[in-house]
PDB file of C-alpha atoms in Angstrom:
ATOM      1  CA  MET G   1     -15.977 -38.231  18.051  1.00 46.00           C
ATOM      2  CA  ALA G   2     -14.806 -34.885  16.669  1.00 55.00           C
ATOM      3  CA  LYS G   3     -13.935 -32.101  19.089  1.00 66.00           C
ATOM      4  CA  LYS G   4     -16.346 -29.191  19.312  1.00 73.00           C
ATOM      5  CA  GLN G   5     -14.978 -25.958  17.873  1.00 76.00           C
ATOM      6  CA  PRO G   6     -14.531 -23.309  20.620  1.00 79.00           C
ATOM      7  CA  GLU G   7     -16.763 -20.229  20.759  1.00 83.00           C
ATOM      8  CA  ASN G   8     -15.471 -17.138  18.881  1.00 88.00           C
ATOM      9  CA  SER G   9     -13.045 -19.147  16.795  1.00 91.00           C
ATOM     10  CA  VAL G  10     -12.103 -19.704  13.176  1.00 93.00           C
ATOM     11  CA  VAL G  11     -10.831 -22.839  11.467  1.00 93.00           C
ATOM     12  CA  ILE G  12      -8.864 -22.225   8.271  1.00 94.00           C
ATOM     13  CA  SER G  13      -6.270 -24.194   6.339  1.00 94.00           C
ATOM     14  CA  ALA G  14      -2.675 -23.106   6.919  1.00 94.00           C
ATOM     15  CA  ASP G  15      -2.325 -22.606   3.148  1.00 94.00           C
ATOM     16  CA  ASN G  16      -5.268 -20.169   2.984  1.00 93.00           C
ATOM     17  CA  LEU G  17      -4.150 -18.312   6.114  1.00 94.00           C
ATOM     18  CA  ARG G  18      -0.588 -18.046   4.755  1.00 94.00           C
ATOM     19  CA  GLU G  19      -1.924 -16.615   1.496  1.00 93.00           C
ATOM     20  CA  LEU G  20      -4.166 -14.089   3.303  1.00 92.00           C
ATOM     21  CA  LEU G  21      -1.256 -12.906   5.430  1.00 93.00           C
ATOM     22  CA  GLN G  22       1.203 -12.677   2.537  1.00 92.00           C
ATOM     23  CA  ILE G  23      -1.232 -10.587   0.486  1.00 91.00           C
ATOM     24  CA  SER G  24      -2.268  -8.252   3.294  1.00 89.00           C
ATOM     25  CA  ALA G  25       1.306  -7.865   4.626  1.00 86.00           C
ATOM     26  CA  ARG G  26       2.241  -6.042   1.427  1.00 84.00           C
ATOM     27  CA  ALA G  27       0.732  -2.876   2.901  1.00 85.00           C
ATOM     28  CA  ILE G  28       2.723  -3.046   6.131  1.00 85.00           C
ATOM     29  CA  ASN G  29       5.849  -0.940   6.614  1.00 80.00           C
ATOM     30  CA  LYS G  30       8.659  -2.269   8.796  1.00 76.00           C
ATOM     31  CA  THR G  31       8.892   0.813  10.981  1.00 78.00           C
ATOM     32  CA  VAL G  32       5.735   2.621  12.032  1.00 76.00           C
ATOM     33  CA  ALA G  33       4.761   4.836  14.942  1.00 77.00           C
ATOM     34  CA  ILE G  34       1.278   3.352  15.343  1.00 81.00           C
ATOM     35  CA  PRO G  35       1.473  -0.260  16.601  1.00 83.00           C
ATOM     36  CA  GLU G  36      -1.811  -1.281  14.909  1.00 86.00           C
ATOM     37  CA  LEU G  37      -0.214  -0.544  11.516  1.00 87.00           C
ATOM     38  CA  GLN G  38       2.123  -3.509  12.070  1.00 89.00           C
ATOM     39  CA  GLY G  39      -0.905  -5.758  12.393  1.00 92.00           C
ATOM     40  CA  VAL G  40      -3.421  -7.434  10.164  1.00 94.00           C
ATOM     41  CA  LEU G  41      -7.115  -7.025  10.952  1.00 94.00           C
ATOM     42  CA  LEU G  42      -8.811 -10.427  10.836  1.00 94.00           C
ATOM     43  CA  GLN G  43     -12.609 -10.450  10.824  1.00 93.00           C
ATOM     44  CA  ALA G  44     -14.792 -13.532  10.411  1.00 91.00           C
ATOM     45  CA  GLU G  45     -18.484 -14.111  10.401  1.00 87.00           C
ATOM     46  CA  GLY G  46     -20.575 -16.781   8.754  1.00 85.00           C
ATOM     47  CA  LEU G  47     -18.360 -18.700   6.334  1.00 89.00           C
ATOM     48  CA  PHE G  48     -15.861 -15.979   5.395  1.00 91.00           C
ATOM     49  CA  MET G  49     -12.800 -14.349   6.948  1.00 92.00           C
ATOM     50  CA  SER G  50     -11.275 -11.117   5.718  1.00 92.00           C
ATOM     51  CA  ALA G  51      -7.749  -9.839   6.300  1.00 93.00           C
ATOM     52  CA  ALA G  52      -6.918  -6.146   6.006  1.00 92.00           C
ATOM     53  CA  ALA G  53      -3.756  -4.108   6.478  1.00 92.00           C
ATOM     54  CA  THR G  54      -2.795  -0.519   5.804  1.00 90.00           C
ATOM     55  CA  ASN G  55       0.117   1.885   5.974  1.00 87.00           C
ATOM     56  CA  LEU G  56      -2.290   4.853   5.727  1.00 85.00           C
ATOM     57  CA  GLU G  57      -1.417   5.267   2.034  1.00 83.00           C
ATOM     58  CA  THR G  58      -2.271   1.779   0.804  1.00 84.00           C
ATOM     59  CA  TYR G  59      -5.086  -0.426   2.057  1.00 86.00           C
ATOM     60  CA  VAL G  60      -5.055  -4.144   1.233  1.00 89.00           C
ATOM     61  CA  HIS G  61      -8.156  -6.257   1.833  1.00 87.00           C
ATOM     62  CA  THR G  62      -8.563  -9.946   0.974  1.00 90.00           C
ATOM     63  CA  GLY G  63     -10.564 -12.923   2.192  1.00 91.00           C
ATOM     64  CA  SER G  64     -11.041 -16.679   2.353  1.00 91.00           C
ATOM     65  CA  PRO G  65     -13.754 -19.196   3.235  1.00 90.00           C
ATOM     66  CA  VAL G  66     -13.548 -20.533   6.816  1.00 91.00           C
ATOM     67  CA  GLN G  67     -15.520 -22.298   9.538  1.00 89.00           C
ATOM     68  CA  VAL G  68     -16.596 -19.750  12.156  1.00 88.00           C
ATOM     69  CA  VAL G  69     -18.261 -20.253  15.523  1.00 88.00           C
ATOM     70  CA  GLY G  70     -19.549 -16.993  16.939  1.00 87.00           C
ATOM     71  CA  GLN G  71     -17.828 -13.824  15.833  1.00 87.00           C
ATOM     72  CA  PHE G  72     -14.094 -13.334  15.388  1.00 91.00           C
ATOM     73  CA  GLU G  73     -12.323  -9.966  15.172  1.00 93.00           C
ATOM     74  CA  ALA G  74      -8.687  -9.294  16.043  1.00 93.00           C
ATOM     75  CA  ILE G  75      -5.607  -7.334  15.014  1.00 94.00           C
ATOM     76  CA  LEU G  76      -2.517  -9.525  15.231  1.00 95.00           C
ATOM     77  CA  PRO G  77       1.133  -8.677  14.510  1.00 94.00           C
ATOM     78  CA  ALA G  78       1.382  -9.657  10.836  1.00 92.00           C
ATOM     79  CA  LYS G  79       5.039 -10.657  10.778  1.00 92.00           C
ATOM     80  CA  GLN G  80       4.815 -12.768  13.936  1.00 94.00           C
ATOM     81  CA  LEU G  81       1.675 -14.567  12.738  1.00 94.00           C
ATOM     82  CA  LEU G  82       3.028 -15.101   9.206  1.00 94.00           C
ATOM     83  CA  ASP G  83       6.326 -16.498  10.527  1.00 94.00           C
ATOM     84  CA  LEU G  84       4.362 -18.917  12.715  1.00 95.00           C
ATOM     85  CA  VAL G  85       1.990 -20.020   9.940  1.00 95.00           C
ATOM     86  CA  LYS G  86       4.924 -20.648   7.577  1.00 94.00           C
ATOM     87  CA  THR G  87       6.098 -23.379   9.970  1.00 94.00           C
ATOM     88  CA  PHE G  88       2.837 -25.329   9.633  1.00 94.00           C
ATOM     89  CA  PRO G  89       2.732 -28.188   7.109  1.00 93.00           C
ATOM     90  CA  LYS G  90       0.666 -27.791   3.947  1.00 90.00           C
ATOM     91  CA  GLY G  91      -2.907 -28.881   4.475  1.00 89.00           C
ATOM     92  CA  GLU G  92      -2.743 -28.410   8.270  1.00 94.00           C
ATOM     93  CA  MET G  93      -5.916 -26.919   9.760  1.00 94.00           C
ATOM     94  CA  VAL G  94      -5.379 -23.873  11.996  1.00 95.00           C
ATOM     95  CA  THR G  95      -7.783 -22.797  14.736  1.00 94.00           C
ATOM     96  CA  LEU G  96      -7.734 -19.146  15.828  1.00 95.00           C
ATOM     97  CA  THR G  97      -9.617 -18.579  19.100  1.00 95.00           C
ATOM     98  CA  MET G  98     -10.325 -15.278  20.850  1.00 93.00           C
ATOM     99  CA  MET G  99      -8.834 -15.368  24.368  1.00 92.00           C
ATOM    100  CA  GLY G 100     -10.086 -12.192  26.001  1.00 83.00           C
ATOM    101  CA  SER G 101     -10.261  -8.792  24.379  1.00 84.00           C
ATOM    102  CA  ASN G 102      -7.106  -8.759  22.220  1.00 90.00           C
ATOM    103  CA  ASP G 103      -5.328 -12.109  22.591  1.00 94.00           C
ATOM    104  CA  VAL G 104      -5.732 -14.973  20.132  1.00 95.00           C
ATOM    105  CA  GLN G 105      -4.744 -18.593  20.592  1.00 96.00           C
ATOM    106  CA  VAL G 106      -3.299 -20.166  17.436  1.00 96.00           C
ATOM    107  CA  LYS G 107      -3.543 -23.948  17.368  1.00 95.00           C
ATOM    108  CA  ALA G 108      -2.354 -26.308  14.629  1.00 95.00           C
ATOM    109  CA  GLY G 109      -1.367 -29.914  15.199  1.00 92.00           C
ATOM    110  CA  ARG G 110       0.563 -30.019  18.471  1.00 92.00           C
ATOM    111  CA  THR G 111       1.378 -26.283  18.337  1.00 93.00           C
ATOM    112  CA  LYS G 112      -0.614 -24.019  20.650  1.00 95.00           C
ATOM    113  CA  ILE G 113       0.512 -20.391  21.009  1.00 95.00           C
ATOM    114  CA  THR G 114      -1.233 -17.287  22.337  1.00 95.00           C
ATOM    115  CA  ILE G 115      -0.449 -14.084  20.448  1.00 95.00           C
ATOM    116  CA  LYS G 116      -0.999 -10.682  22.038  1.00 95.00           C
ATOM    117  CA  GLY G 117      -3.073  -8.579  19.672  1.00 93.00           C
ATOM    118  CA  PHE G 118      -3.888  -4.890  19.359  1.00 92.00           C
ATOM    119  CA  THR G 119      -7.102  -3.017  20.119  1.00 90.00           C
ATOM    120  CA  VAL G 120      -9.454  -3.414  17.140  1.00 89.00           C
ATOM    121  CA  GLU G 121     -11.014   0.020  17.635  1.00 89.00           C
ATOM    122  CA  ASN G 122      -7.606   1.629  16.936  1.00 87.00           C
ATOM    123  CA  PHE G 123      -7.325   0.168  13.420  1.00 87.00           C
ATOM    124  CA  PRO G 124      -7.589   3.028  10.880  1.00 85.00           C
ATOM    125  CA  PRO G 125     -10.845   2.838   8.923  1.00 81.00           C
ATOM    126  CA  MET G 126     -10.721   2.485   5.182  1.00 74.00           C
ATOM    127  CA  ASN G 127     -12.018   5.576   3.402  1.00 65.00           C
ATOM    128  CA  ALA G 128     -14.613   3.979   1.185  1.00 60.00           C
ATOM    129  CA  GLN G 129     -15.863   5.856  -1.829  1.00 56.00           C
ATOM    130  CA  VAL G 130     -19.632   5.822  -1.900  1.00 57.00           C
ATOM    131  CA  GLY G 131     -21.603   6.764  -4.976  1.00 58.00           C
ATOM    132  CA  ASP G 132     -20.643   7.534  -8.518  1.00 65.00           C
ATOM    133  CA  ALA G 133     -17.819   9.803  -9.575  1.00 62.00           C
ATOM    134  CA  ASP G 134     -17.473  11.204 -13.061  1.00 70.00           C
ATOM    135  CA  LEU G 135     -14.439  12.912 -14.482  1.00 73.00           C
ATOM    136  CA  GLU G 136     -14.333  14.498 -17.868  1.00 80.00           C
ATOM    137  CA  VAL G 137     -11.042  15.477 -19.483  1.00 81.00           C
ATOM    138  CA  GLU G 138     -10.458  16.642 -23.020  1.00 85.00           C
ATOM    139  CA  ALA G 139      -8.601  14.022 -25.066  1.00 87.00           C
ATOM    140  CA  VAL G 140      -5.854  16.451 -26.165  1.00 88.00           C
ATOM    141  CA  ALA G 141      -5.176  17.611 -22.591  1.00 87.00           C
ATOM    142  CA  PHE G 142      -5.131  14.014 -21.344  1.00 86.00           C
ATOM    143  CA  THR G 143      -2.716  12.889 -24.078  1.00 88.00           C
ATOM    144  CA  THR G 144      -0.441  15.855 -23.369  1.00 88.00           C
ATOM    145  CA  ALA G 145      -0.380  15.033 -19.650  1.00 87.00           C
ATOM    146  CA  LEU G 146       0.446  11.373 -20.365  1.00 84.00           C
ATOM    147  CA  ASN G 147       3.253  12.339 -22.721  1.00 86.00           C
ATOM    148  CA  GLN G 148       4.745  14.672 -20.116  1.00 86.00           C
ATOM    149  CA  THR G 149       4.823  11.936 -17.465  1.00 86.00           C
ATOM    150  CA  ALA G 150       5.493   8.841 -19.608  1.00 78.00           C
ATOM    151  CA  TYR G 151       9.216   8.855 -18.750  1.00 77.00           C
ATOM    152  CA  ALA G 152       8.349   8.197 -15.080  1.00 74.00           C
ATOM    153  CA  MET G 153       6.342   5.050 -15.852  1.00 69.00           C
ATOM    154  CA  SER G 154       9.270   2.825 -16.775  1.00 58.00           C
TER     155      SER G 154
END
């Protein structure tokens, strides 16, 4: 008989979780003053989990299909979680379970670790552009501007 998945938990393959973390970690700087900026925001509902990270200049958002029971939302230290997930064998299934307000239990195989997370409300919101934006530039002015900055592109 298969074990019942805990409430407010996510089951994802180690490979998919590793990929989500590697992609989102690209936006994380090594030294930051705001602790939440060292974390990755994981949100799951239905059959999908998203991972987001930002350094306030760049915002990276990606996602993967998962099995979710309840609702899952946490900010976890990206480097710590990625280092842990890299130790899991390929194909291993990972269960992330909310343990209180900010803590998450990571379970894969015989490994069971609780990671202290950050407060989700403190994660900087992404400034989404809503609506259409049009920009008209004369072709000659645009070409001139490109030619003046082309040296910086290589």
